[in-house]
Tab-separated table of C-alpha atoms in Angstrom:
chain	number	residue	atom	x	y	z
A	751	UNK	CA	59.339	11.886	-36.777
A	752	UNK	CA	56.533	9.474	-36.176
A	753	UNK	CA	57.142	6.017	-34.498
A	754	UNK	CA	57.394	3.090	-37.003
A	755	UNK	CA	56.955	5.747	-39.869
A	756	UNK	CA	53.341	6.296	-39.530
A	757	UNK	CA	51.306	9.264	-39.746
A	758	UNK	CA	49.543	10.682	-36.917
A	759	UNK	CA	46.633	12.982	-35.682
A	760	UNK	CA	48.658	15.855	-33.683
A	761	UNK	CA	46.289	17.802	-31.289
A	762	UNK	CA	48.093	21.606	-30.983
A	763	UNK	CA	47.306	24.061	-28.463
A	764	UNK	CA	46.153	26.970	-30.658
A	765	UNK	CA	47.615	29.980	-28.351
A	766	UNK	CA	50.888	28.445	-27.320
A	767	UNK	CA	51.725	26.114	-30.457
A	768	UNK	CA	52.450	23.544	-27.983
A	769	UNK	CA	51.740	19.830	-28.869
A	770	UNK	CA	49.125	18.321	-26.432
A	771	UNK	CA	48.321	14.997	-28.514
A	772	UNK	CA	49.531	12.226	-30.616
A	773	UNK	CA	47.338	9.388	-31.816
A	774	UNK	CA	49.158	7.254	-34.109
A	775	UNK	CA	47.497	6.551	-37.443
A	776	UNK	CA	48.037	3.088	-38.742
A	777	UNK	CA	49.128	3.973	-41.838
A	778	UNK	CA	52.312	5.928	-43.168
A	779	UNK	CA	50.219	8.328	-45.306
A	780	UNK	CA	46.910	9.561	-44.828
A	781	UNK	CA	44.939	12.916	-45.391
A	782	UNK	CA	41.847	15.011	-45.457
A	783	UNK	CA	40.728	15.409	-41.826
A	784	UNK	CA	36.696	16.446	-40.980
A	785	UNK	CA	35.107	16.044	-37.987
A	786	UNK	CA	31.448	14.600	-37.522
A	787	UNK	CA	29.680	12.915	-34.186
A	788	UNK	CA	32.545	14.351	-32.093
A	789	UNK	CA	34.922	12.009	-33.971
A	790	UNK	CA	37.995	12.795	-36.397
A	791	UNK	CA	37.694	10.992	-39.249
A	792	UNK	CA	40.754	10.468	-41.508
A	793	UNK	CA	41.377	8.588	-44.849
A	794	UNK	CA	44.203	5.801	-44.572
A	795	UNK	CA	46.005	4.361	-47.269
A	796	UNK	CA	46.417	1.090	-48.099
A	797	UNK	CA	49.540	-1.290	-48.416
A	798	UNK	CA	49.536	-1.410	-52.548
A	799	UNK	CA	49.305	2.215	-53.340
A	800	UNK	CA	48.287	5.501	-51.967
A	801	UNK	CA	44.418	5.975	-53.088
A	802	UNK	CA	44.415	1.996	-53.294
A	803	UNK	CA	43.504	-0.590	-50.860
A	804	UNK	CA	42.733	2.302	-48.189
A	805	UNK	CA	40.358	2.760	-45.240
A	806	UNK	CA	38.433	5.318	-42.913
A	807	UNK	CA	39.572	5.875	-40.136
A	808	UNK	CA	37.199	7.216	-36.894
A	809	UNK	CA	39.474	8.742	-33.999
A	810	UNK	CA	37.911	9.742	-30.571
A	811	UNK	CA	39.947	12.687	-29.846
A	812	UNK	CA	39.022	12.589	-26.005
A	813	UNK	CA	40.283	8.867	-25.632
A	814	UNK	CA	42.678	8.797	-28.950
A	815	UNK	CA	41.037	5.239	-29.483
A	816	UNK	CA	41.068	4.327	-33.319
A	817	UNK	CA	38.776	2.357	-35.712
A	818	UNK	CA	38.954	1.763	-38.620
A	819	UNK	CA	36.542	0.924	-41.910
A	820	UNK	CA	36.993	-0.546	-45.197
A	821	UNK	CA	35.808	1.594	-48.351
A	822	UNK	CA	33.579	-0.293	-50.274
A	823	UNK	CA	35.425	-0.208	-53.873
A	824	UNK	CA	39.438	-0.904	-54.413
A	825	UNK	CA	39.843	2.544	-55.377
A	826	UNK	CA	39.117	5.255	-53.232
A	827	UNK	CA	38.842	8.344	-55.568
A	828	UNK	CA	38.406	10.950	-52.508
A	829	UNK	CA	37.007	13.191	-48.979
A	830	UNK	CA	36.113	11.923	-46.812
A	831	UNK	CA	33.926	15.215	-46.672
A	832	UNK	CA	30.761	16.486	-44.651
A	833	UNK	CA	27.549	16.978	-45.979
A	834	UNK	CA	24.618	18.095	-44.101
A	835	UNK	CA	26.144	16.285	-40.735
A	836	UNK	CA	27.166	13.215	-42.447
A	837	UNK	CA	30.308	11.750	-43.760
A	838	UNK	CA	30.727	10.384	-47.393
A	839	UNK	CA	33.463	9.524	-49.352
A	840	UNK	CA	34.016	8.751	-53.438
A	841	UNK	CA	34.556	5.535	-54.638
A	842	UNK	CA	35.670	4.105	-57.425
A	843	UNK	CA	31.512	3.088	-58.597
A	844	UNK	CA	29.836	6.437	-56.874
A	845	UNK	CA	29.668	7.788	-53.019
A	846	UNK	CA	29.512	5.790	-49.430
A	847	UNK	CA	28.324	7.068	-46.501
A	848	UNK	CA	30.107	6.137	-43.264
A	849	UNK	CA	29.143	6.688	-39.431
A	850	UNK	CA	32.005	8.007	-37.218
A	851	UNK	CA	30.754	6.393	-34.315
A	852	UNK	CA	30.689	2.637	-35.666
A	853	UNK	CA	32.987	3.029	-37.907
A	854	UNK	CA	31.213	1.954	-40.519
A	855	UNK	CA	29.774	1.920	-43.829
A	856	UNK	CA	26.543	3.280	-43.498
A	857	UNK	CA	25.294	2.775	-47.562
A	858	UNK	CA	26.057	3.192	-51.247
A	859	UNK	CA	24.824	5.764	-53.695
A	860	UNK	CA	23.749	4.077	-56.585
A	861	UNK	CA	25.949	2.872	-58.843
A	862	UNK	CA	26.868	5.977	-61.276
A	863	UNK	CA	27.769	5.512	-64.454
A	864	UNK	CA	31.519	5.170	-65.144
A	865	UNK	CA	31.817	6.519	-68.626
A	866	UNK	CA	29.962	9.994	-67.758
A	867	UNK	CA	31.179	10.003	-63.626
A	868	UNK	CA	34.854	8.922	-62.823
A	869	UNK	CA	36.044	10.966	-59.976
A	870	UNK	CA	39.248	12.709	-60.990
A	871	UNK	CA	42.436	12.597	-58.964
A	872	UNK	CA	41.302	12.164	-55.809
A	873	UNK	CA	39.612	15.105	-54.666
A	874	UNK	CA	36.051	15.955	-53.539
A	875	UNK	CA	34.280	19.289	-52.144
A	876	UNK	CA	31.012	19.424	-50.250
A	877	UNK	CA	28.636	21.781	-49.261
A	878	UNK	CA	24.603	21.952	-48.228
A	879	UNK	CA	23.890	21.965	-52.185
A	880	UNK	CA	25.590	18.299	-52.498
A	881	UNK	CA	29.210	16.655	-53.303
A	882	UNK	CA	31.292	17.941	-55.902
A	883	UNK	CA	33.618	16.795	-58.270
A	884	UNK	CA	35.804	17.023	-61.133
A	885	UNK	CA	34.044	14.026	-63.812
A	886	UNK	CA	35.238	12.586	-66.876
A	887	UNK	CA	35.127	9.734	-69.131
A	888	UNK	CA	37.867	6.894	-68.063
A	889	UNK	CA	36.417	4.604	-70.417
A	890	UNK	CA	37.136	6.110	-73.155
A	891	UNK	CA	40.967	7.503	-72.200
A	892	UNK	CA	39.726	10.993	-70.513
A	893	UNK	CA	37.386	13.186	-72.502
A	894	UNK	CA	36.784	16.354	-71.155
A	895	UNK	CA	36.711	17.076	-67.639
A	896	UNK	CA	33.236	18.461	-65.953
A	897	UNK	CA	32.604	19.937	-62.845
A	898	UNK	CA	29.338	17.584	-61.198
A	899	UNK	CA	27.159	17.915	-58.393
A	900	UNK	CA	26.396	14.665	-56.969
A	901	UNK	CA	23.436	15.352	-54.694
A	902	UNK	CA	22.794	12.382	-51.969
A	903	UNK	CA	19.488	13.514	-50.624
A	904	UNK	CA	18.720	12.169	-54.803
A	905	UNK	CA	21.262	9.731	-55.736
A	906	UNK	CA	21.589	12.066	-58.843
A	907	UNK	CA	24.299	13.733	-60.922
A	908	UNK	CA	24.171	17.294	-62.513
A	909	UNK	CA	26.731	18.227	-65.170
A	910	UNK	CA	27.454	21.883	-64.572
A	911	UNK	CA	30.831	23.144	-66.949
A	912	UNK	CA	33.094	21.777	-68.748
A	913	UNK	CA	36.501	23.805	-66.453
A	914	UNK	CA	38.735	23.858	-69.536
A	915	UNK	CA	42.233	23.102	-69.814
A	916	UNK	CA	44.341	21.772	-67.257
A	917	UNK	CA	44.503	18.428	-65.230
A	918	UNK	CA	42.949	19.387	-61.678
A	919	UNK	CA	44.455	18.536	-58.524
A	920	UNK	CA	42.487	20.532	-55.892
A	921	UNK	CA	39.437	22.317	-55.364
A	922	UNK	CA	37.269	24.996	-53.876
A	923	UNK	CA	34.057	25.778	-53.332
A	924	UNK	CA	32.113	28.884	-52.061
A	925	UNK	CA	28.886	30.047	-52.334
A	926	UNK	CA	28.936	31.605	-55.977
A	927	UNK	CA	31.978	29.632	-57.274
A	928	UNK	CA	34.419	26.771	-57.842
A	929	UNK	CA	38.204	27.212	-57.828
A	930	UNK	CA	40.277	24.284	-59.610
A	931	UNK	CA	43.664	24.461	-59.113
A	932	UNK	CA	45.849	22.630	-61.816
A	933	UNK	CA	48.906	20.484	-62.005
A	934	UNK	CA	50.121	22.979	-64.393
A	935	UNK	CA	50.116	25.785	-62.304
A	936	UNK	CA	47.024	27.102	-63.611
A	937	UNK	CA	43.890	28.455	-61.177
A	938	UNK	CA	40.280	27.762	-63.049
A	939	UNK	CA	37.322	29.947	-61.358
A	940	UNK	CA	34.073	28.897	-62.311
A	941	UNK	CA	31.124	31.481	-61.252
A	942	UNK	CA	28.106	29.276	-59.422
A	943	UNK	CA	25.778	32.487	-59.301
């Protein structure tokens, strides 16, 4: 029911359920919502495509003033998510960090290696260990899928299991495990201790 068909960011008042907010979004899908710097920050997609051509977007919540940054790669293969206090967010070459408060691109991981590292379908977990993902090799039409730990502090990539069957679509992670849900229905747990 948004004007013009866009999204938007709906502030709800937790004990009544009554809507307080609306700050219009500039696109007509977005998701994945994290807070950092006492700003919202939101990933936009672009005109072409859902995960292509997109942007971050930084919301105030106090003045519902938007801004809005461009993701360094075509692609944007997931988050954004918080690590450690800052946001970052996958891109089609490795991970960007971005600022809330400018609205901008902060840096670049380096460049990871795209036969061994493709983010998979768009999602991305994070936690004080690092950034994970679901990796394969899109060079070479898939391979198996492997559940990596990009760790910024580094720059580096550990390979920690190969999940198994199934084509992932969301993830979990806690303190002694992973949980990959599947487009086929299928739940893969994957013990971390």
């Amino acid at each position: 029911e948004s004007v013009d068909k866009r999204m938007e960011v709906v502030r709800v008042d937790p004990t009544t359920g009554d809507v307080l907010d609306r700050i219009p979004l500039h696109a007509g899908w977005a998701h994945t919502i994290v807070t950092a710097d006492g700003r919202l920050v939101v990933y936009e997609a672009g005109d072409e495509a859902v995960n292509v051509g997109g942007h971050l977007a930084s919301v105030d919540p106090e003045t519902g003033g938007l801004t809005q940054a461009e993701i360094p790669s075509k692609y944007f293969e997931g988050g954004p998510v918080v690590w450690r206090g800052e946001v970052w967010a996958a891109a089609e070459d490795g991970f960007a960090s971005f600022d809330p408060v400018t609205a901008e691109v902060i840096e670049g991981s380096p460049e990871l290696d795209p036969s061994r590292y493709a983010s998979c379908c768009g999602f991305v977990e994070a936690d004080d260990r690092g950034i994970w993902f679901v990796g394969f090799d899109c060079k070479m039409g898939g391979g198996e899928r492997r559940l990596d730990l990009f760790d910024p502090s580094t720059g580096e990539v550990m390979e920690l299991v190969a999940p198994g069957k199934g084509t992932p679509v969301a993830m979990a992670v806690a303190p002694d495990a992973a949980w990959i849900l599947n487009y086929e229905g299928t739940l893969t747990h994957v013990d971390l201790g």
